[in-house]
mmCIF file of C-alpha atoms in Angstrom:
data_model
loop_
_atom_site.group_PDB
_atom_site.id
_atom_site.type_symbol
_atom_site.label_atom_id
_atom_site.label_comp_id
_atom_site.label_asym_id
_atom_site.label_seq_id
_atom_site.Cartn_x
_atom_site.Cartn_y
_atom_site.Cartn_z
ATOM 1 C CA UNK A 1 0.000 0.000 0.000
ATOM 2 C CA UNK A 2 1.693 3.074 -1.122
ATOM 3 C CA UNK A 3 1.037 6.142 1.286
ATOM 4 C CA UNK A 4 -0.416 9.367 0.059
ATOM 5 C CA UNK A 5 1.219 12.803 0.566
ATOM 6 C CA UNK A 6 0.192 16.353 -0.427
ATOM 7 C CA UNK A 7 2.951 18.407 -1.827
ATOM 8 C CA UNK A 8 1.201 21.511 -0.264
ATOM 9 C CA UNK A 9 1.376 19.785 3.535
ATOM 10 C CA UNK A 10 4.197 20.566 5.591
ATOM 11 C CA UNK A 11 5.304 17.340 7.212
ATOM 12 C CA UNK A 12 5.044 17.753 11.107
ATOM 13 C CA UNK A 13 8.631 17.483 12.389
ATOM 14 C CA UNK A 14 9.809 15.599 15.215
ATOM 15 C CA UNK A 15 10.511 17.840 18.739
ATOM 16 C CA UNK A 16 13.875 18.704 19.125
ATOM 17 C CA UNK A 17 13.669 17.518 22.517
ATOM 18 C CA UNK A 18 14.675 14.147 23.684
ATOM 19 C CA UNK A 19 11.366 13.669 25.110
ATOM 20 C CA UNK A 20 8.438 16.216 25.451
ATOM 21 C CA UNK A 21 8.282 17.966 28.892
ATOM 22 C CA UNK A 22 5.193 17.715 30.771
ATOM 23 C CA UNK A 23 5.204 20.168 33.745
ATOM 24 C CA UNK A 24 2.866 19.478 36.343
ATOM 25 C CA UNK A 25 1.842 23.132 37.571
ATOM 26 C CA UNK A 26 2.427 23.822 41.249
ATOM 27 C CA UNK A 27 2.827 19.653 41.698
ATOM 28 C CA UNK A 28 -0.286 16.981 41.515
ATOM 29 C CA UNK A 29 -2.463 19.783 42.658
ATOM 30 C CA UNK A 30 -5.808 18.211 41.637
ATOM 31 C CA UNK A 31 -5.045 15.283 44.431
ATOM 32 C CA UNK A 32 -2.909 17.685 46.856
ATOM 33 C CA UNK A 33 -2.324 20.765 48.180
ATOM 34 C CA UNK A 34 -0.658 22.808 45.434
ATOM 35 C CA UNK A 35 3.185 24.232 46.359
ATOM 36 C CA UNK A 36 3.767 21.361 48.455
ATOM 37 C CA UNK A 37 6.356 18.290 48.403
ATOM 38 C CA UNK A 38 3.829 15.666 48.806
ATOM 39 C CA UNK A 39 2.047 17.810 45.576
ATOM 40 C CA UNK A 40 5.301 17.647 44.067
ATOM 41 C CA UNK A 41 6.553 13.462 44.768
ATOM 42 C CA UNK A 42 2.978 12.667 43.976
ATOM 43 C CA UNK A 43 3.188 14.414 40.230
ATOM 44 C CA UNK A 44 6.614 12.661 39.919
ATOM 45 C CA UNK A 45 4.640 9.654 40.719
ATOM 46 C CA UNK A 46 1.812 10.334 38.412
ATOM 47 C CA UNK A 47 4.590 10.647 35.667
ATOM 48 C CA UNK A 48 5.215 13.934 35.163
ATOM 49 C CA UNK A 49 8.698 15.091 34.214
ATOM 50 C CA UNK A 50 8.611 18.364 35.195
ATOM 51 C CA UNK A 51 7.524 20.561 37.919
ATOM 52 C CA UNK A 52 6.607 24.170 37.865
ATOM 53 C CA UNK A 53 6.507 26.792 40.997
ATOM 54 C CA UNK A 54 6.951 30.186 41.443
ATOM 55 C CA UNK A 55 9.977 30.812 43.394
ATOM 56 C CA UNK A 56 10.521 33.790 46.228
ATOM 57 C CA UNK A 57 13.297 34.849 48.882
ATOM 58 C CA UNK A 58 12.509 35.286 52.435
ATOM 59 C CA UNK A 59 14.007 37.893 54.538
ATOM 60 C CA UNK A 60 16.868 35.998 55.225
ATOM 61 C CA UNK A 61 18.000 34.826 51.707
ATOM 62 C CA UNK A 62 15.961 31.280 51.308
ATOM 63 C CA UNK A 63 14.633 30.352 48.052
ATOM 64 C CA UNK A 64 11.240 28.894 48.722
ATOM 65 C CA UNK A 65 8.194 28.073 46.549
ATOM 66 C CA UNK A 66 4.816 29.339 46.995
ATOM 67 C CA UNK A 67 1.881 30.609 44.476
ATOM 68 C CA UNK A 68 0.919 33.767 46.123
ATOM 69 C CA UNK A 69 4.331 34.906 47.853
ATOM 70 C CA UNK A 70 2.124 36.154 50.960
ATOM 71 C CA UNK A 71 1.433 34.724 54.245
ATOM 72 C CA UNK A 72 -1.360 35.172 56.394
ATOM 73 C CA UNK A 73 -0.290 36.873 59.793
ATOM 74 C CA UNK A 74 -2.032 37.610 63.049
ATOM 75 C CA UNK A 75 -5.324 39.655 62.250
ATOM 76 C CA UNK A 76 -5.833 38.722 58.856
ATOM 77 C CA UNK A 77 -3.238 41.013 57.366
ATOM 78 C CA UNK A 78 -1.139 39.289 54.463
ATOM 79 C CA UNK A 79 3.028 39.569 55.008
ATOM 80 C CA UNK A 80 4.845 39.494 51.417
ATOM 81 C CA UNK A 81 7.657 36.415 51.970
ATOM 82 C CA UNK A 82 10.539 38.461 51.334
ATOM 83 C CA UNK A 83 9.340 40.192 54.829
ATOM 84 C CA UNK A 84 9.211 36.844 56.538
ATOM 85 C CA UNK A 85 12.318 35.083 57.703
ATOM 86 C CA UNK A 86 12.088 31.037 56.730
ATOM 87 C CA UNK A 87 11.670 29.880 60.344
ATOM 88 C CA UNK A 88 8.387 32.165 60.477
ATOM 89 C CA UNK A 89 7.068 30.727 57.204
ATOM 90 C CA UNK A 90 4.474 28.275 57.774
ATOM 91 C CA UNK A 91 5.503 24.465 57.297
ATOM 92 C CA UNK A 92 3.834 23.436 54.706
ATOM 93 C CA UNK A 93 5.778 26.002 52.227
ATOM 94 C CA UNK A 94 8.979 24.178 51.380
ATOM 95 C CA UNK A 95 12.424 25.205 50.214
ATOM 96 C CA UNK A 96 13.926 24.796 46.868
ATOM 97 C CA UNK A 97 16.801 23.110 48.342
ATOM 98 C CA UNK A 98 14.312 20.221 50.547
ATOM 99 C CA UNK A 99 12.468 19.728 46.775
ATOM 100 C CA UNK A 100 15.599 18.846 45.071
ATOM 101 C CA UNK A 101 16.693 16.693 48.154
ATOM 102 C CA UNK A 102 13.293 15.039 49.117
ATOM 103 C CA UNK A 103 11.925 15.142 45.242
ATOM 104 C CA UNK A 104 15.804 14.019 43.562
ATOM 105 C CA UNK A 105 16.860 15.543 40.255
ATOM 106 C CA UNK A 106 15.883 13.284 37.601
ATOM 107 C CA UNK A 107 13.184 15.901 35.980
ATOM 108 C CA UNK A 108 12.947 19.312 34.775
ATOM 109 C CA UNK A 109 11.756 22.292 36.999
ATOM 110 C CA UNK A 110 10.626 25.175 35.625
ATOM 111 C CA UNK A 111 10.469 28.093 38.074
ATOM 112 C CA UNK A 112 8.903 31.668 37.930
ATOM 113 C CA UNK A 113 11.180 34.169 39.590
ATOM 114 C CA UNK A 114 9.142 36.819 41.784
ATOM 115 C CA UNK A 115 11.836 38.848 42.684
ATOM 116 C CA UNK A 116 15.190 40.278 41.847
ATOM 117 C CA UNK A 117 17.233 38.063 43.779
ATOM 118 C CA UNK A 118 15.652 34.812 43.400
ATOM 119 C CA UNK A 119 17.361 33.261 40.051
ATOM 120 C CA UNK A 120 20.937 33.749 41.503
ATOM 121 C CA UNK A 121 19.663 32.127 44.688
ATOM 122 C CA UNK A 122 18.648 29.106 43.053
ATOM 123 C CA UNK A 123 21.611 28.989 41.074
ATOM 124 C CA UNK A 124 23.534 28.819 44.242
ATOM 125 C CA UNK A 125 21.993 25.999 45.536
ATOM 126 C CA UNK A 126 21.605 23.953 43.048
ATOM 127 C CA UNK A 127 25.036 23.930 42.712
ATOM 128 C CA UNK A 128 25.635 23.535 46.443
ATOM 129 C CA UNK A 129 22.710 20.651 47.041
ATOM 130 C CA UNK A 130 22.458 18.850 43.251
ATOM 131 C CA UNK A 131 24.672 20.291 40.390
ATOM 132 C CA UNK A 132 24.012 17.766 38.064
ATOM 133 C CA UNK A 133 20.180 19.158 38.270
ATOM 134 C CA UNK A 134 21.820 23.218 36.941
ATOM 135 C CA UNK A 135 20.706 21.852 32.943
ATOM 136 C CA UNK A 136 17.251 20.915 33.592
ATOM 137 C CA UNK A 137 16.376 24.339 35.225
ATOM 138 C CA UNK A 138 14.257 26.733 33.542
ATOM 139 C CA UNK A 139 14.138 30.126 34.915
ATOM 140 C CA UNK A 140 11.152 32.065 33.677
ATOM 141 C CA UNK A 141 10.741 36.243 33.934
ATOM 142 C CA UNK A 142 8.415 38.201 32.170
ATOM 143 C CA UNK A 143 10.977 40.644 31.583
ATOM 144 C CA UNK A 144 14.005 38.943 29.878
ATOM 145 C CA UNK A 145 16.296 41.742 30.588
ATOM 146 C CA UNK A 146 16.143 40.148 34.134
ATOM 147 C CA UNK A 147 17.226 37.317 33.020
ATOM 148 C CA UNK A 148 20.739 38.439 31.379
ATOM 149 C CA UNK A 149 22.690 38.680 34.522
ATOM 150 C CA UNK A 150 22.033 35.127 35.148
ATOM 151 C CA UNK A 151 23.360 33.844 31.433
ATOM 152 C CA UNK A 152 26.302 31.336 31.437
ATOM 153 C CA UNK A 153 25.747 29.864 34.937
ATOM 154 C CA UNK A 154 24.032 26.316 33.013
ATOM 155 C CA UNK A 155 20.151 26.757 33.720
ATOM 156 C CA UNK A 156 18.046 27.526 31.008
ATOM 157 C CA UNK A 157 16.445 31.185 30.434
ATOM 158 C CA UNK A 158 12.676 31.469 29.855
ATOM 159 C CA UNK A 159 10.836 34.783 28.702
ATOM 160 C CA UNK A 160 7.443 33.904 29.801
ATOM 161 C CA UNK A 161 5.728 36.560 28.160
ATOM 162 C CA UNK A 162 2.134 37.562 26.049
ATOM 163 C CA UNK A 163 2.245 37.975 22.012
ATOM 164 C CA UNK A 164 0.386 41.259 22.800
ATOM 165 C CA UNK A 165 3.508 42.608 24.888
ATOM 166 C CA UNK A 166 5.766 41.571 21.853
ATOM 167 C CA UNK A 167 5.227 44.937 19.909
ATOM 168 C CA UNK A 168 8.439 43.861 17.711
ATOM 169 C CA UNK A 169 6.555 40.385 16.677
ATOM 170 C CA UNK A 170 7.001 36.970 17.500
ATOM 171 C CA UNK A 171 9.772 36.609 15.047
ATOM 172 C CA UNK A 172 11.895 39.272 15.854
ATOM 173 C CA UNK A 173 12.268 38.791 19.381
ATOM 174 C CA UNK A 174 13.334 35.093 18.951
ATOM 175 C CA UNK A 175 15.837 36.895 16.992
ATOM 176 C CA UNK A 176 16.929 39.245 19.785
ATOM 177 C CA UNK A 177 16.437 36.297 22.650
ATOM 178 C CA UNK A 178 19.003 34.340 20.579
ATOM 179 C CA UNK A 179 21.294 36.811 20.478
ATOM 180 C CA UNK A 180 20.700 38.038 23.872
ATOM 181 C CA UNK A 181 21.723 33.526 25.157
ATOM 182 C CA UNK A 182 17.814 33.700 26.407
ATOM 183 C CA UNK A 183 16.974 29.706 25.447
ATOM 184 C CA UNK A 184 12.956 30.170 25.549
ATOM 185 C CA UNK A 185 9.683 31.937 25.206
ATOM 186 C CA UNK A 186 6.755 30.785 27.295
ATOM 187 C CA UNK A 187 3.320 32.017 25.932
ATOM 188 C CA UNK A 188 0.330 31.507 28.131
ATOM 189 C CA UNK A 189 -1.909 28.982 26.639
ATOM 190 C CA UNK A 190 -4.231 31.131 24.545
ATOM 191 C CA UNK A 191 -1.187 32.978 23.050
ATOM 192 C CA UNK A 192 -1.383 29.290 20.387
ATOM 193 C CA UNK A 193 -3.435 28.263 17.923
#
């Protein structure tokens, strides 16, 4: 049986990936609570091979992962986390450094920095707690220019951005992300068609 092919279809080409990456956002968080290890372990479980968080720094220079990047204080009032130091942080938010040693390294973690100082932190552990995890981390920023001072340290660079805040097009700033060693774009879901 001799297959049929259209000269005007485009073949669909193979990823350039090894394997797709499925991220499990904020862990298994349909079965657990979101931000957590047990979230996390049980997406690993589930067979995810990635994990996404949003990363922040407390008041005394610990990454840690948490949605919201406030906590809850006495009368209601919300406390941003870089106000907080880690031992006042409530239990169930965890460290970067206790995911990569209770969750191990053999996935990709894609991480949303919320402030200035959180991509260099992570760096730094990483290479203190699991440097053989430093090329399957990919550190997101709406702003790439954040990104730049982080370049050549062996994560991956991610402008997470909108097409709507890419006045120069789509095209041209894969241009200038390649020249600028930014590795990725990451377009909120209704960004494709």
């Amino acid at each position: 049986m001799r297959a049929w092919h259209h000269p005007q279809v485009q073949q669909r080409l193979p990823s350039l990936l090894e394997d797709p990456i499925g991220f499990a956002h904020r862990g298994a968080r349909a079965y657990s609570p979101e931000n957590t290890i047990e979230s996390f372990q049980l997406a690993l479980k589930l067979g995810a091979n990635g994990l996404e968080s949003d990363v922040w720094t407390t008041a005394d220079g610990v990454a840690v992962l948490d949605h919201d990047g406030l906590v809850r204080r006495r009368l209601g009032r919300n406390t941003p986390i870089s106000q907080v130091k880690r031992a006042d942080l409530p239990g169930h938010i965890p460290e970067f450094a206790e995911l990569l040693q209770r969750c191990g390294t053999a996935y990709h973690l894609s991480l949303d920095l919320k402030d200035a100082s959180a991509g260099q932190r992570v760096i730094d552990v990483a290479r203190e707690v699991a440097p053989e995890m430093l090329p399957r981390i990919w550190l997101c920023h709406p702003r790439y220019e954040t990104l730049l001072p982080l370049r050549g340290q062996g994560v991956k660079l991610v402008d997470s951005t909108r097409l709507d805040k890419m006045k120069e097009g789509p095209e041209r700033r894969a241009a200038v992300l390649a020249n600028e060693g930014i590795d990725a774009v990451n377009l909120y879901h209704t960004d494709w068609n």
